Short mmCIF file of C-alpha atoms in Angstrom, two decimals:
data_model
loop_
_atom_site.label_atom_id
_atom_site.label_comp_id
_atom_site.label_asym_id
_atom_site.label_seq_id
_atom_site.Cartn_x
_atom_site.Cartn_y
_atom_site.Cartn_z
CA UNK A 1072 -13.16 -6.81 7.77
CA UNK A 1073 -9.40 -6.62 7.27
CA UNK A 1074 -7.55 -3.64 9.40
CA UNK A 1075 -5.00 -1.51 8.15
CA UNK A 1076 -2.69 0.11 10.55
CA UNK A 1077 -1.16 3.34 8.75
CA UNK A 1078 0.57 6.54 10.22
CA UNK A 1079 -1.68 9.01 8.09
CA UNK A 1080 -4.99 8.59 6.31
CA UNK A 1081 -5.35 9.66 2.66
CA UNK A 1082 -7.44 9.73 0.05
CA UNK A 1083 -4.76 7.96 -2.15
CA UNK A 1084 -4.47 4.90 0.31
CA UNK A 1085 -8.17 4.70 0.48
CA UNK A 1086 -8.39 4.57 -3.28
CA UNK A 1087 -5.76 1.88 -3.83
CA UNK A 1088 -7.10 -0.22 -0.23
CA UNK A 1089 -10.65 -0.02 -2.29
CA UNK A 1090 -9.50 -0.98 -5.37
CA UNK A 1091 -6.90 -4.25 -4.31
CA UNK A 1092 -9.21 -5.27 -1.59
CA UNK A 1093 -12.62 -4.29 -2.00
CA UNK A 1094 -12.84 -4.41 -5.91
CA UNK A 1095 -10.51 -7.07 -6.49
CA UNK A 1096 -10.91 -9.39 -3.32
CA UNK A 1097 -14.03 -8.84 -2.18
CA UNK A 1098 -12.59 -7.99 1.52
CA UNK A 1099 -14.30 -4.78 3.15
CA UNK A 1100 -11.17 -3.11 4.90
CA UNK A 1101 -11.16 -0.25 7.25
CA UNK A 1102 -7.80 2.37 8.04
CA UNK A 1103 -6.46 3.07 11.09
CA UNK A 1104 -4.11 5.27 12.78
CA UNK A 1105 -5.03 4.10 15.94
CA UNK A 1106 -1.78 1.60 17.48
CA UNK A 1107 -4.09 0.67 20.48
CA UNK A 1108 -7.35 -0.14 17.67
CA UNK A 1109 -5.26 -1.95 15.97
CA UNK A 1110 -3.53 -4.19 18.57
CA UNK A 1111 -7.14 -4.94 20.24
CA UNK A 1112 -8.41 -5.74 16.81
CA UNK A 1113 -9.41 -9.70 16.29
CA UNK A 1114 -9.68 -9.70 13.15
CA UNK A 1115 -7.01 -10.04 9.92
CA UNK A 1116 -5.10 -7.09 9.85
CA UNK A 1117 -1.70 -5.80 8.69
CA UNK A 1118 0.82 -2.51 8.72
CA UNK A 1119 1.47 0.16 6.52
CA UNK A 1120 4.46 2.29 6.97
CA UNK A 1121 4.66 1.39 10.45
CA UNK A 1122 6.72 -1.31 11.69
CA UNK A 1123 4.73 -3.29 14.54
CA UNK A 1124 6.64 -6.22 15.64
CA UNK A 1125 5.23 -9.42 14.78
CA UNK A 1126 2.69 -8.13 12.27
CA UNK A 1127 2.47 -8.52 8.83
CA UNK A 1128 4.27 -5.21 7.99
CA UNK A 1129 4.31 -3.85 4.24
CA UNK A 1130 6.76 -0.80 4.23
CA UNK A 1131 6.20 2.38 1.89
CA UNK A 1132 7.74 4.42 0.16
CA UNK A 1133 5.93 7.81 1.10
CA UNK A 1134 3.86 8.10 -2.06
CA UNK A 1135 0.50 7.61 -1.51
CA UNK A 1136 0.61 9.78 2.11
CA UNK A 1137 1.69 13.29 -0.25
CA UNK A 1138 -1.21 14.98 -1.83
CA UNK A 1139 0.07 17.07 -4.79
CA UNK A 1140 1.18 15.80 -8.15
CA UNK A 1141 5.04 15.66 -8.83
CA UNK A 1142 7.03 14.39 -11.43
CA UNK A 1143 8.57 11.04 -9.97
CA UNK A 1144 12.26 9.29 -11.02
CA UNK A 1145 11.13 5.12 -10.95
CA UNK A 1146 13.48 3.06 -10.58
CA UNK A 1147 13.08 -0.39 -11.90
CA UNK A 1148 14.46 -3.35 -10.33
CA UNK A 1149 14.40 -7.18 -10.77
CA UNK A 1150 11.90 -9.12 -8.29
CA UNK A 1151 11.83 -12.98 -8.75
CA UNK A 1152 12.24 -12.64 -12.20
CA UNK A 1153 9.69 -10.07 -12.72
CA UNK A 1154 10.47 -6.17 -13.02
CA UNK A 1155 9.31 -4.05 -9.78
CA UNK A 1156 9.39 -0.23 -8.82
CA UNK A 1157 9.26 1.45 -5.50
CA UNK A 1158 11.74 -0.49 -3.63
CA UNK A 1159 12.04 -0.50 -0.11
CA UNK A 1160 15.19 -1.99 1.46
CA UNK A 1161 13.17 -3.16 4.86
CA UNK A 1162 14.26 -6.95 5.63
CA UNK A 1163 10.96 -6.89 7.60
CA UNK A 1164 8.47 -5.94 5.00
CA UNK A 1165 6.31 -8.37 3.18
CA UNK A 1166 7.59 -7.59 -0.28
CA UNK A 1167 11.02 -5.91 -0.94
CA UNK A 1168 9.23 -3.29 -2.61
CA UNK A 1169 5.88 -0.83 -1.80
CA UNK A 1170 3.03 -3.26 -3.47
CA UNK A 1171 0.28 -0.38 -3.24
CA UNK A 1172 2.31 2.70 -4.17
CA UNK A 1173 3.42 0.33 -7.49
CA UNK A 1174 -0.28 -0.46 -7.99
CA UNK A 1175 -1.84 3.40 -7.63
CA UNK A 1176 0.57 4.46 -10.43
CA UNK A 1177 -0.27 1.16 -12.38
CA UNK A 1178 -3.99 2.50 -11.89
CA UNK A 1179 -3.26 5.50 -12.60
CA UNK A 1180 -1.45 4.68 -15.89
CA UNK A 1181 -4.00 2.62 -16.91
CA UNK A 1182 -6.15 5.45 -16.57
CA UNK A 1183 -4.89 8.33 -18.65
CA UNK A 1184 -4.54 5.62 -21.19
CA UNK A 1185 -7.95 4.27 -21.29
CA UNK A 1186 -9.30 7.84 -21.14
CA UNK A 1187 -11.08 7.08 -18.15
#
């Protein structure tokens, strides 16, 4: 089980949690708001939005904690030689840029396209 520590609980982090770990991985995952869970937790975890010192800490950009449906300016930007969106200018996070926010509007793409 793989813990993730986030300041709010939505259905749009669940979603993308499911579909990069669960789906993809094969890791069941659980999400917490809990600090105090999550620091007594023995297992592999990480942070979301929330900036625990020595953790693995993946910052965000805010999307997937809204809940309505808004027309969004993405920016693109150059990471390792590959374009990005959603950047987050945190020198502590993981990737310079908000991996699961990028991926639910990949998914979400994907989805109108394929009709699904």
């Amino acid at each position: 089980m793989f813990l993730i520590l986030a300041k709010k609980k939505t259905s749009r982090l669940h979603y993308i949690a499911h579909l990069l770990l669960e789906d993809l991985l094969g890791v069941p995952f659980q999400i917490t708001q809990s600090e105090s869970e999550f620091l007594s937790w023995q297992g592999p975890r990480m942070t979301y939005g929330i900036l625990v010192e020595n953790e693995l800490y993946l910052a965000a950009n805010g999307l997937l904690f809204e809940s309505g449906i808004s027309v969004k300016n993405v920016n693109y930007f150059e990471y390792e030689g590959k374009p990005a969106i959603f950047p987050v200018y945190e020198p502590s996070s993981i990737f310079p840029f908000d991996i699961f926010s990028a991926s639910f509007t990949w998914s979400q793409d994907m989805k109108s396209i394929c009709h699904i």
